[in-house]
mmCIF file of C-alpha atoms and ligand atoms in Angstrom:
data_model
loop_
_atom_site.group_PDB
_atom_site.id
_atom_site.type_symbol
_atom_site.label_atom_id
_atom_site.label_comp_id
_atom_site.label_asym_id
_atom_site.label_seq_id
_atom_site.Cartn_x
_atom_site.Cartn_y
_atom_site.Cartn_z
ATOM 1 C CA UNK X 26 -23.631 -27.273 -16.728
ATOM 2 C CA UNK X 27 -21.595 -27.135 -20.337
ATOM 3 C CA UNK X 28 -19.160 -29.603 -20.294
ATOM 4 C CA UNK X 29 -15.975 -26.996 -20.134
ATOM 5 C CA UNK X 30 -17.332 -25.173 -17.158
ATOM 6 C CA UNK X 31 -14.997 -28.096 -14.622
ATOM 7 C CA UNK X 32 -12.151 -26.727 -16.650
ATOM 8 C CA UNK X 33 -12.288 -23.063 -15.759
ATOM 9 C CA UNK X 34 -10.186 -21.713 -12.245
ATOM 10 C CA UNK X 35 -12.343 -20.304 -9.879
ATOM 11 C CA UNK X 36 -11.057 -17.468 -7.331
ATOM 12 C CA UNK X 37 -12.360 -15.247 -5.350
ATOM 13 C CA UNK X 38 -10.801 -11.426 -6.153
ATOM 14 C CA UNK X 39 -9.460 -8.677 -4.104
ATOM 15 C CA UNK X 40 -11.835 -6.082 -4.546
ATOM 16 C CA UNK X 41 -10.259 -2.974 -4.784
ATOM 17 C CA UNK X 42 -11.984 0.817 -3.420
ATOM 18 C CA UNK X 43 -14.893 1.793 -5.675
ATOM 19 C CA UNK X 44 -13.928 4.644 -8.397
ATOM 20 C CA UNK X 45 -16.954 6.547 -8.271
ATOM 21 C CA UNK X 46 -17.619 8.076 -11.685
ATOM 22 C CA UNK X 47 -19.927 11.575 -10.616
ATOM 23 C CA UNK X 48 -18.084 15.020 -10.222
ATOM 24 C CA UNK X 49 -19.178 16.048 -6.905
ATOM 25 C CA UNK X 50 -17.324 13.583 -5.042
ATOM 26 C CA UNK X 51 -15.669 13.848 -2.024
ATOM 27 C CA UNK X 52 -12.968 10.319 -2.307
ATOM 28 C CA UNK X 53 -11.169 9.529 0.955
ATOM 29 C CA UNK X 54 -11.596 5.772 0.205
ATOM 30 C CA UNK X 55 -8.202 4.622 -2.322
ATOM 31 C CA UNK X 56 -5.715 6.598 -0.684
ATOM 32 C CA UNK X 57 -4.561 7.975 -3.592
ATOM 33 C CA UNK X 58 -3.177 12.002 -3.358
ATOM 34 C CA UNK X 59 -5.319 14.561 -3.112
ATOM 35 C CA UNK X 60 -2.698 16.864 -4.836
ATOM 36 C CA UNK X 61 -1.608 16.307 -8.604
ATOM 37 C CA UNK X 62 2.209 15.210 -9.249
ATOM 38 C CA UNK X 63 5.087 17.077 -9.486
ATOM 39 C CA UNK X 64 5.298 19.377 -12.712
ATOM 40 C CA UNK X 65 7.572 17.796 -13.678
ATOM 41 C CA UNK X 66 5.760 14.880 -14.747
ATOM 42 C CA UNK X 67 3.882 16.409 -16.871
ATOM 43 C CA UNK X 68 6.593 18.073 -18.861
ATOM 44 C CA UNK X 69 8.149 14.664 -19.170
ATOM 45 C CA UNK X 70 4.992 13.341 -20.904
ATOM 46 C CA UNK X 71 4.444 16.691 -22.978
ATOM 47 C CA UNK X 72 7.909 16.003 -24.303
ATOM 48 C CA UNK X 73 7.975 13.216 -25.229
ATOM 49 C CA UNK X 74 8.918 11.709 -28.205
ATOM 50 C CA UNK X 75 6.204 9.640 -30.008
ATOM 51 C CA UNK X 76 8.348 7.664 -31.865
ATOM 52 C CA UNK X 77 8.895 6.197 -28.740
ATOM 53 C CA UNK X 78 5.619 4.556 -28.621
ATOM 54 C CA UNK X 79 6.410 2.714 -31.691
ATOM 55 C CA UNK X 80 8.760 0.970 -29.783
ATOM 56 C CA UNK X 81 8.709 -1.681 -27.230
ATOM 57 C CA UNK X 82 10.071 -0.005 -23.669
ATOM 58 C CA UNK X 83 13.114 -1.038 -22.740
ATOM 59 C CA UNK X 84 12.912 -4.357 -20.624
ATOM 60 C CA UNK X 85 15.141 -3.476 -17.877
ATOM 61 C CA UNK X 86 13.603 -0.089 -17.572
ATOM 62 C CA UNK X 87 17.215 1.228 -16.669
ATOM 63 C CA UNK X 88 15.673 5.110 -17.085
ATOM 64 C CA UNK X 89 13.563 4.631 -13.746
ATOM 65 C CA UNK X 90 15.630 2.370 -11.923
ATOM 66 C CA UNK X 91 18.633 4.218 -12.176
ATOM 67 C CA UNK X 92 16.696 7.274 -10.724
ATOM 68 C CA UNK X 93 15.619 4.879 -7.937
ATOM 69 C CA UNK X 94 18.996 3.772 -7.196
ATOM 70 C CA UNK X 95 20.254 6.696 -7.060
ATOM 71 C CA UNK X 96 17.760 8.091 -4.989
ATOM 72 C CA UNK X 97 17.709 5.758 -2.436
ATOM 73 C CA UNK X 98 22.218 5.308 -2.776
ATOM 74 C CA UNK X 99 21.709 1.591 -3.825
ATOM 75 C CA UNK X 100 22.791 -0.606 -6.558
ATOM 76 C CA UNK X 101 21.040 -0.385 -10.007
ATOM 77 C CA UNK X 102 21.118 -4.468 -9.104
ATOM 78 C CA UNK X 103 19.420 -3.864 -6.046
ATOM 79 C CA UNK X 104 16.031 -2.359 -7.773
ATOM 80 C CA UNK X 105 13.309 -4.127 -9.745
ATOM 81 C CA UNK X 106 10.458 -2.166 -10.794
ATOM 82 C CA UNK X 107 6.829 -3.027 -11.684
ATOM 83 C CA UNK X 108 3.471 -2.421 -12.786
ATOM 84 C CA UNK X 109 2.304 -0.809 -9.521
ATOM 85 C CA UNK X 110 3.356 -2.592 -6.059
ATOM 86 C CA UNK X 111 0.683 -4.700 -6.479
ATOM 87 C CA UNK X 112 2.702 -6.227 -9.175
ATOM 88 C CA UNK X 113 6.065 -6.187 -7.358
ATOM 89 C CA UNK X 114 4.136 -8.256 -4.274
ATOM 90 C CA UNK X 115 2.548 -10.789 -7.055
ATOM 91 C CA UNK X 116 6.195 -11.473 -8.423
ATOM 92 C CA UNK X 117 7.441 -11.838 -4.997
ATOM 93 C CA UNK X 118 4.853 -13.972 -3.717
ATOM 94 C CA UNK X 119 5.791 -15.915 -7.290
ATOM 95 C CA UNK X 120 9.687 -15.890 -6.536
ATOM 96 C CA UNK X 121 10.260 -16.359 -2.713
ATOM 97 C CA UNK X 122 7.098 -18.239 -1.124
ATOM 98 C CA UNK X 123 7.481 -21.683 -3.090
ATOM 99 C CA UNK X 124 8.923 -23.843 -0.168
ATOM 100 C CA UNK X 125 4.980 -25.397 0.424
ATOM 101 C CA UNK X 126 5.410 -24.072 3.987
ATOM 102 C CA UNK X 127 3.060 -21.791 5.060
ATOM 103 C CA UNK X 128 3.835 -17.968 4.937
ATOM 104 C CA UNK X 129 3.078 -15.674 7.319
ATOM 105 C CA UNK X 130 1.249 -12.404 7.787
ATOM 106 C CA UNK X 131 -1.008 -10.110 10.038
ATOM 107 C CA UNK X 132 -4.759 -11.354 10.796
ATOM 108 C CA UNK X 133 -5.578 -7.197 9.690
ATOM 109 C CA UNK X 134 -3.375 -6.199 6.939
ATOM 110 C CA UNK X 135 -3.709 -5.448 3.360
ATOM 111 C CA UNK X 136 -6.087 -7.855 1.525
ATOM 112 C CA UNK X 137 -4.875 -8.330 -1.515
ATOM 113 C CA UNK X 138 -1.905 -11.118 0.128
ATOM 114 C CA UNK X 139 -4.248 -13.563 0.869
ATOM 115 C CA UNK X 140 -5.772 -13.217 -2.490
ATOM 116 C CA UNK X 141 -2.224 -13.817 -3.839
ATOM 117 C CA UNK X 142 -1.472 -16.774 -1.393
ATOM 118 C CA UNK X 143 -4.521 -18.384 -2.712
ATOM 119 C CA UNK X 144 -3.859 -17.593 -6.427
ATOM 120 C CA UNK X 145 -0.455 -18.978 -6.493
ATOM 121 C CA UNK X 146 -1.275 -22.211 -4.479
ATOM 122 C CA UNK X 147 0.676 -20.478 -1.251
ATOM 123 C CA UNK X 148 -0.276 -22.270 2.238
ATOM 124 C CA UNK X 149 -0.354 -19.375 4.447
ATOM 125 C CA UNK X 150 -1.524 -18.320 8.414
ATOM 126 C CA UNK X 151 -2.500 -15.390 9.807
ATOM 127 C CA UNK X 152 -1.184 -13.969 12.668
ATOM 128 C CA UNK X 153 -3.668 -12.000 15.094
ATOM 129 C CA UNK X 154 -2.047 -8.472 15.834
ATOM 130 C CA UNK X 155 -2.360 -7.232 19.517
ATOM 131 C CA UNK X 156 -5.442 -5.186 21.326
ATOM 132 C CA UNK X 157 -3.821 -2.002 19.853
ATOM 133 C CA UNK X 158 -3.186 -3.825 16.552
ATOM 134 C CA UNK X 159 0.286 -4.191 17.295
ATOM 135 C CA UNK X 160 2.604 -7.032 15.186
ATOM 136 C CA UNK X 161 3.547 -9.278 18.175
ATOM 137 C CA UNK X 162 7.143 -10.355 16.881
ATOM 138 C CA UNK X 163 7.366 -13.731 18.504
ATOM 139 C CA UNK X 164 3.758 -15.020 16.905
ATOM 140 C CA UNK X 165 6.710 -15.011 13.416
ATOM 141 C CA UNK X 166 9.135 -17.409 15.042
ATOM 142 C CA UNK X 167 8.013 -20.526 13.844
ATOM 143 C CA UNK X 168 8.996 -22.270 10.837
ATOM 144 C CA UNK X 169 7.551 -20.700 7.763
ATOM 145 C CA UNK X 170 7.931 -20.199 4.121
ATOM 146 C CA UNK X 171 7.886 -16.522 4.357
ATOM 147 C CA UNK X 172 6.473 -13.267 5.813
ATOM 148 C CA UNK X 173 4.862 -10.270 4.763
ATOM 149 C CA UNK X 174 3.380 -7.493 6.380
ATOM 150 C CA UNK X 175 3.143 -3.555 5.453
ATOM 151 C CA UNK X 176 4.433 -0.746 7.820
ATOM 152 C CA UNK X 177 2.647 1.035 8.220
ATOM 153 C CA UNK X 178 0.538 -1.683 8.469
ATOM 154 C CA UNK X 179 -2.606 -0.905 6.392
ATOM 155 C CA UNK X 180 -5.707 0.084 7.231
ATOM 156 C CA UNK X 181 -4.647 0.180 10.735
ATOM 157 C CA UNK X 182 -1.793 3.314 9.855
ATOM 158 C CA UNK X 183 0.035 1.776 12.890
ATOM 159 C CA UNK X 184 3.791 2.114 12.089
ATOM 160 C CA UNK X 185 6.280 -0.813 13.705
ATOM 161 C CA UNK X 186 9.419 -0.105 15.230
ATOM 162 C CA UNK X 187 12.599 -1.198 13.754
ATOM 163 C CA UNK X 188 13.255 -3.253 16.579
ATOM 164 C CA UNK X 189 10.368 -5.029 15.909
ATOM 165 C CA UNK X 190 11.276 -5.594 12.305
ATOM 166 C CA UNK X 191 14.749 -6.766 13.686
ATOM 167 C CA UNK X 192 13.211 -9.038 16.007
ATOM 168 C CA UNK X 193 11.345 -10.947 13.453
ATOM 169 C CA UNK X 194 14.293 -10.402 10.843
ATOM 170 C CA UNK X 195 16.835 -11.861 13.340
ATOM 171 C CA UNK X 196 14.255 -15.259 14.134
ATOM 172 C CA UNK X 197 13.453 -15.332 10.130
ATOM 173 C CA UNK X 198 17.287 -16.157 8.580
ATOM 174 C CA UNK X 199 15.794 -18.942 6.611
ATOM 175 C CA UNK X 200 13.149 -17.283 4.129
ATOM 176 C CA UNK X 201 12.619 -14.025 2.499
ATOM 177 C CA UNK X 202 10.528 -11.225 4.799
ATOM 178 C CA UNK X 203 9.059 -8.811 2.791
ATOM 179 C CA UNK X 204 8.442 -5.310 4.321
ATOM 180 C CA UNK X 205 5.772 -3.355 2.095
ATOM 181 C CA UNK X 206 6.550 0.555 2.675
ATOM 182 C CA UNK X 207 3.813 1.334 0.482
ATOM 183 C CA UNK X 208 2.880 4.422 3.145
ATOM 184 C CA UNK X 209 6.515 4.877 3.943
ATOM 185 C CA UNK X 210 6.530 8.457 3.095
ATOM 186 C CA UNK X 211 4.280 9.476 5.082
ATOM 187 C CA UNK X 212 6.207 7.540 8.182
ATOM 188 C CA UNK X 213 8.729 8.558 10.155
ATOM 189 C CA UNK X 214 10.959 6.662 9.240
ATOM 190 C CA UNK X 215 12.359 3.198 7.034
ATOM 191 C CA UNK X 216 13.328 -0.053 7.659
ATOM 192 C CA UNK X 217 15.613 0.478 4.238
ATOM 193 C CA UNK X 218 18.924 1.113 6.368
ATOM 194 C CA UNK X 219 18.136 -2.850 7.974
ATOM 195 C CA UNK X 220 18.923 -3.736 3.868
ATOM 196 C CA UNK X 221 22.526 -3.316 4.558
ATOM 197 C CA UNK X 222 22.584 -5.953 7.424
ATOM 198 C CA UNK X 223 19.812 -8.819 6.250
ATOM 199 C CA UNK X 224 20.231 -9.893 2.385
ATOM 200 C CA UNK X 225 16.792 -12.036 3.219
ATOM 201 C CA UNK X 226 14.930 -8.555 3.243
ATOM 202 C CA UNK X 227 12.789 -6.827 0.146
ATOM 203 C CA UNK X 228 11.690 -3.941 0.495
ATOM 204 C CA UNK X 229 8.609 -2.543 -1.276
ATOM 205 C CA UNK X 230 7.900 0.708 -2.301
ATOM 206 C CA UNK X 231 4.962 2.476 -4.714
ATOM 207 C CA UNK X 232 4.522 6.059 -7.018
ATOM 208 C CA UNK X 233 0.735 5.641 -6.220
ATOM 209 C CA UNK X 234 0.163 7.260 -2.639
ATOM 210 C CA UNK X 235 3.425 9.830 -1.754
ATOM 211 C CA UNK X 236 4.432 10.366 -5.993
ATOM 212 C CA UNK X 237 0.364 11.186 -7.053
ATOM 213 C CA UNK X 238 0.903 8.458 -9.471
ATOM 214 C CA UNK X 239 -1.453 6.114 -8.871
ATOM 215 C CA UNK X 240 -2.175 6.528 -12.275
ATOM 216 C CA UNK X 241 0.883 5.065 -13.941
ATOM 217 C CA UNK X 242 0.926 1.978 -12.156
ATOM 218 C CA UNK X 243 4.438 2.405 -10.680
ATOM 219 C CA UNK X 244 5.915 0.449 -7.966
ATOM 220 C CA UNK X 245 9.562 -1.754 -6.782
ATOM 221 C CA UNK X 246 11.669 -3.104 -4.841
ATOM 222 C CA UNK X 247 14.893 -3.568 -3.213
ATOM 223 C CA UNK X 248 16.848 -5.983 -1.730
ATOM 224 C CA UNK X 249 20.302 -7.955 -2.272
ATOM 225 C CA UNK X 250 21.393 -8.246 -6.113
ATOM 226 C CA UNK X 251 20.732 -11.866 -5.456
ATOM 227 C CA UNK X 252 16.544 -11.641 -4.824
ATOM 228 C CA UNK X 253 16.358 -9.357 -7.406
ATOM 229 C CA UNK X 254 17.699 -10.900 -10.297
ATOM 230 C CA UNK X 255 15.815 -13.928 -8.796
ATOM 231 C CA UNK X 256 12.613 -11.543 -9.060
ATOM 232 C CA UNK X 257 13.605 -10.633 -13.018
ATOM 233 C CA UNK X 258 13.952 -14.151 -13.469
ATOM 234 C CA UNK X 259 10.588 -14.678 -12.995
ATOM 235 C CA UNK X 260 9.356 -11.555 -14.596
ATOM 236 C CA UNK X 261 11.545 -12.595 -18.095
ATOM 237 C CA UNK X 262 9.497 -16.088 -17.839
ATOM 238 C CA UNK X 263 5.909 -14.321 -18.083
ATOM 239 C CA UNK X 264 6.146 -10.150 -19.533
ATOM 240 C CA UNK X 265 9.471 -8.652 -20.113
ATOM 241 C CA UNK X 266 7.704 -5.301 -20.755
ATOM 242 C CA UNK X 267 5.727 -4.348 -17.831
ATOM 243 C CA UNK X 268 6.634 -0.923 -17.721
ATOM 244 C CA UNK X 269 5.652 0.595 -20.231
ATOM 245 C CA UNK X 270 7.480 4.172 -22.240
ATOM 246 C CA UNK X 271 5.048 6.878 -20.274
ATOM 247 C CA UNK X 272 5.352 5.217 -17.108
ATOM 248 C CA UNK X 273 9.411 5.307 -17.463
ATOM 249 C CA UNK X 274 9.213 8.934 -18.358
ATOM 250 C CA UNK X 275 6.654 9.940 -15.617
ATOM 251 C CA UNK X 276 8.250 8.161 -12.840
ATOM 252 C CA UNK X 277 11.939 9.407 -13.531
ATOM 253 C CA UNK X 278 10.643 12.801 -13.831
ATOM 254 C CA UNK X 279 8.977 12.380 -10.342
ATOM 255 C CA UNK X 280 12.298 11.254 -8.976
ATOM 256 C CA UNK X 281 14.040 14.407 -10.362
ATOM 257 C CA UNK X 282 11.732 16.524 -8.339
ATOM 258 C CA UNK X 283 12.359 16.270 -4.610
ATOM 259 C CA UNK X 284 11.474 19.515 -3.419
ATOM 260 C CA UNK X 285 7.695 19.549 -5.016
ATOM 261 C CA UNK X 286 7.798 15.820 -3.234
ATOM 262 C CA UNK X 287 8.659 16.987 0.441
ATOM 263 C CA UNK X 288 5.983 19.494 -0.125
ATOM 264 C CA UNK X 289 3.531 17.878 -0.761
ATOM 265 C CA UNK X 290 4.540 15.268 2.117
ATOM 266 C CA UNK X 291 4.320 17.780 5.014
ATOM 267 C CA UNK X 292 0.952 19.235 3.483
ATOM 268 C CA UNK X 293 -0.909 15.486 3.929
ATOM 269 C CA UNK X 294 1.058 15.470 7.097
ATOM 270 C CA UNK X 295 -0.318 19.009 8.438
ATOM 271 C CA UNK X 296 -4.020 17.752 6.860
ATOM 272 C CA UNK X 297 -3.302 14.779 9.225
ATOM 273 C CA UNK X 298 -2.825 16.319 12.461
ATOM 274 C CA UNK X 299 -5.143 18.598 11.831
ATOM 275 C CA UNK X 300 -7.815 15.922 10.903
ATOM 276 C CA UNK X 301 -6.629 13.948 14.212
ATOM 277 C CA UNK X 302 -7.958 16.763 15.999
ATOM 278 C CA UNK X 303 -11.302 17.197 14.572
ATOM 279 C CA UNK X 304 -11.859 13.379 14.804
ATOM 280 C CA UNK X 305 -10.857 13.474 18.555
ATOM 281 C CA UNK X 306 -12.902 16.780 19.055
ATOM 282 C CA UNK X 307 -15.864 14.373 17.734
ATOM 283 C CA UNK X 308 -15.326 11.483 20.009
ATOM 284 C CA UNK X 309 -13.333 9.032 17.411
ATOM 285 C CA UNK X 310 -10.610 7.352 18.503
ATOM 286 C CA UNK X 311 -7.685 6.063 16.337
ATOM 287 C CA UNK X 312 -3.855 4.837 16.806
ATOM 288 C CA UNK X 313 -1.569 7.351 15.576
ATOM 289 C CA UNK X 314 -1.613 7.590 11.630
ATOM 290 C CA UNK X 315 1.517 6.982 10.309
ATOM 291 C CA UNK X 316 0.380 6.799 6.894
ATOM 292 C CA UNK X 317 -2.182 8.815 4.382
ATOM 293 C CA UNK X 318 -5.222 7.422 5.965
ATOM 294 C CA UNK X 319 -6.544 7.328 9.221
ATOM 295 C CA UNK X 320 -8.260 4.254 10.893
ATOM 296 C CA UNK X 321 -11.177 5.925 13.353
ATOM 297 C CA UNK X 322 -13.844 4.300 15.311
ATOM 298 C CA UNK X 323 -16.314 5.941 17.440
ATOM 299 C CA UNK X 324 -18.157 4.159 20.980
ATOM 300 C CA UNK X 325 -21.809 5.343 19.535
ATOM 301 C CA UNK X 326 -21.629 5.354 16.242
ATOM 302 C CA UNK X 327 -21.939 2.227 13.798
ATOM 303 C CA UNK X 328 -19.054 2.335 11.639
ATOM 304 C CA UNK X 329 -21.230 0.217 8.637
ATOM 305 C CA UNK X 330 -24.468 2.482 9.106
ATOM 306 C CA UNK X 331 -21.876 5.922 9.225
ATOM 307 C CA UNK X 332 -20.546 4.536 5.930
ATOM 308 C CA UNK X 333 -23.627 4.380 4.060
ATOM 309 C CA UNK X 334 -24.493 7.289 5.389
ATOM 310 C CA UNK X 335 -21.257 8.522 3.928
ATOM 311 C CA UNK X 336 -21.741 7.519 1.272
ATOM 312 C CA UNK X 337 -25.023 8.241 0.684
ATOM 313 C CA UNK X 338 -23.884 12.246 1.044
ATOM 314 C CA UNK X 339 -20.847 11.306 -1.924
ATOM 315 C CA UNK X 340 -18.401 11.229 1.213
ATOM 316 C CA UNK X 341 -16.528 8.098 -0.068
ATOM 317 C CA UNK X 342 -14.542 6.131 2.661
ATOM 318 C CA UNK X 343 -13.307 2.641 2.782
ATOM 319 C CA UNK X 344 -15.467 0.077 5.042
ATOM 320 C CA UNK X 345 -13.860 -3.627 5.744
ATOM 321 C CA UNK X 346 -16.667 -5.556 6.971
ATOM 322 C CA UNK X 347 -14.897 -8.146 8.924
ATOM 323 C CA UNK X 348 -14.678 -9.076 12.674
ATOM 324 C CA UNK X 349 -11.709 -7.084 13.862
ATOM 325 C CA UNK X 350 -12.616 -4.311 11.354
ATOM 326 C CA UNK X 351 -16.159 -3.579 11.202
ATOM 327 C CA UNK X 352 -16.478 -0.754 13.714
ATOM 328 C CA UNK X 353 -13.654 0.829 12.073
ATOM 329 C CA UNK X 354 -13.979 3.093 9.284
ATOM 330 C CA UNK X 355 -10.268 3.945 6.632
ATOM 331 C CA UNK X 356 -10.436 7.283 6.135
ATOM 332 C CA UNK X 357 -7.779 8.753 3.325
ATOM 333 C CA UNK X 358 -6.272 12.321 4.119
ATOM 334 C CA UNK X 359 -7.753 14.748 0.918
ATOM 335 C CA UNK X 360 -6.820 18.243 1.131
ATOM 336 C CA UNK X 361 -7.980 20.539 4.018
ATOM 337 C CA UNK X 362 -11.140 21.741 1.862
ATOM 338 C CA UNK X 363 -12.159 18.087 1.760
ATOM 339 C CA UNK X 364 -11.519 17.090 5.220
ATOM 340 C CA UNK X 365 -14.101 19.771 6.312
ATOM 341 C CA UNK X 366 -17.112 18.326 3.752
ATOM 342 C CA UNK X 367 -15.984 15.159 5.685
ATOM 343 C CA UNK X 368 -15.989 16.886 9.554
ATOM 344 C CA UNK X 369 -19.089 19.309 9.086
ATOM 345 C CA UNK X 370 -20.902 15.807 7.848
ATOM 346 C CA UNK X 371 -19.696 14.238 11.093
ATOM 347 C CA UNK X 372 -21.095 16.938 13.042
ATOM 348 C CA UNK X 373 -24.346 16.918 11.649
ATOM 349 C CA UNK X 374 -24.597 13.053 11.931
ATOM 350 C CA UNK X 375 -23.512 12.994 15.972
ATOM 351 C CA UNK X 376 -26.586 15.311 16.101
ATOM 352 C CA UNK X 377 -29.287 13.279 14.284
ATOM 353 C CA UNK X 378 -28.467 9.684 15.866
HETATM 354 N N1 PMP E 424 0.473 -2.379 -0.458
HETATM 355 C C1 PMP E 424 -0.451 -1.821 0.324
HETATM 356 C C2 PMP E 424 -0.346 -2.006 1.796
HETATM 357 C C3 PMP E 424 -1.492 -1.072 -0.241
HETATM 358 O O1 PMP E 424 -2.434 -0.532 0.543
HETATM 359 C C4 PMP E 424 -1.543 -0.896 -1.637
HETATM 360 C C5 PMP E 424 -2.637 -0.058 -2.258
HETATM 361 N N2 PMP E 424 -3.805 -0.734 -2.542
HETATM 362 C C6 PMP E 424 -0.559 -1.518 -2.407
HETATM 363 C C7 PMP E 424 0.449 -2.240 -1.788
HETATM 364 C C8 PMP E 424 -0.577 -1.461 -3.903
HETATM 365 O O2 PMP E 424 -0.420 -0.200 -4.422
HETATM 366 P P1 PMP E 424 0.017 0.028 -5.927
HETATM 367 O O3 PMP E 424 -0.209 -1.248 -6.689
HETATM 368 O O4 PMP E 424 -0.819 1.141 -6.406
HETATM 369 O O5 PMP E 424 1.473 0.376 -5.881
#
């Protein structure tokens, strides 16, 4: 052992979906959009001025949060943007979970927060969601430093009602709850109008899944004027500039385009139900998807075997090998021509094992 080796952190690191590099690809495994973003995105970046790149980006990135404000008919206060929600959740977790109480969150959710807890020194618990991987609101009325959980909760697509949300809201006055609406879009509907009664409440949202613009690393938040200018605080202590000049332009210019977004919304959604179909027709079960990915299991098949099978055939899917998991396989929602390589694999497989 060299003698600086004791010196160095150790972690262990989320590890995000593989990016498979070869042409013929069929990628249901990041969730990212199957269809590219608006037009208007690109004519932003085609335009632009390179002069601009000269130049640090402006630090409050007032071009794409005033779009999101407006958008969404809150305060420019009320928005904090970031490199990607993944970024948003890291400053949050940095911000709001420093009490040394534990935070809380799902026992299946996204797996990057316990990554984060760990990172940032963060005691946290899990909390084990019900048979159908329901949040059970009363397993978050203990003391805590904090919660987090997505809804849709991911990879389960389950989506929460807002009494729920209330319910946890209502027994949480005393720390900041965190509601990550990365899938939102794809939902039926927001906990954003609960903003107005609970000033303890962030709200994050991303660019990457519903915008195409996974990409430009694009995600924020909103809340009260008073967690987010606690949230800049910390961002002003450690980058001012995460957003960088292409990333303002690209994500304003996806704001400006609202019909091309609802569009391509319902066509995922139509690709959905028609996909929940063809799994049931095929003997996989699922809870309803609320987001853009499914989460199917089958009685006779074995999810880790059908992956590698999957994969094997350039059918890429997202496999969590873990004990309430494992006989589940995450299945994004690509366009209709994908969803078939996908189905007439499934076919073919039922009838070899
Ligand atoms: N939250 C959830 C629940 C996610 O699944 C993801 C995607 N990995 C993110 C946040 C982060 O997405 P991004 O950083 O691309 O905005």
């Amino acid at each position: 052992m060299k003698a600086w080796e004791d010196k160095i952190r150790r972690v262990t690191p989320y590890t995000p979906g593989e990016q498979p590099q070869e042409p013929d690809k069929v990628k249901l495994n990041t969730n990212e959009n199957p269809y590219p973003p608006s037009p208007a995105v690109k004519k932003a970046l085609d335009g632009m001025d390179e002069q601009l790149l000269r130049l640090y980006p402006d630090p409050t990135a007032s071009v794409l949060t005033k779009a999101i404000a407006g958008y969404h008919g809150v305060g420019q206060d009320q928005v904090f943007v970031g490199v990607g929600s993944d970024d948003v959740i890291a400053m949050a977790f940095m911000t709001f979970f420093s009490s040394g109480k534990p935070i809380f969150f799902p026992d299946v959710t996204y797996s990057f927060y316990p990554v984060w807890a760990e990172l940032f020194k963060i005691p946290y618990e899990t909390k084990p969601l019900g048979e159908h991987f329901e949040i059970r609101p009363e397993d978050y009325y203990d003391a805590n430093g904090g919660v987090i959980f997505p809804n849709p909760n991911a990879p389960t697509s389950r989506l929460e009602k807002v009494e729920v949300i209330e319910d946890i809201l209502d027994h949480n006055q005393d720390c900041i709850v965190i509601v990550d609406e990365a899938y939102v879009d794809f939902a039926d509907y927001s906990v954003l109008p609960l903003l107005d009664r609970y000033e303890n409440l962030l709200v994050v949202r991303t660019f990457s899944k519903s915008r195409s613009l996974a990409g430009m690393r694009i995600g924020y938040a909103i809340g009260s004027p008073e967690l987010i200018k606690a949230m800049s605080d910390i961002k002003y202590s450690y980058n001012s500039y995460t957003i960088n000049q292409t990333s303002l332009a690209a994500g304003a210019a996806s704001i400006s385009d609202e019909t091309y977004f609802r569009e391509t919304i319902e066509r995922i959604k139509a690709t959905r139900r028609r996909s929940c179909e063809r799994f049931t027709e095929l003997g996989f079960r699922y809870t309803e998807p609320q987001a853009n990915f499914i989460f199917v299991t089958h009685p006779d098949l074995d999810a880790g075997e059908l992956f590698k099978a999957l994969r094997e055939a350039h059918i890429y899917v997202r496999y969590f090998d873990a004990p309430r998991t494992r006989d589940y396989l995450r299945v994004t929602i690509g366009t209709d021509a994908q969803m078939d390589l996908l189905f007439d694999f499934l076919k073919d497989y039922e009838g070899r094992v």
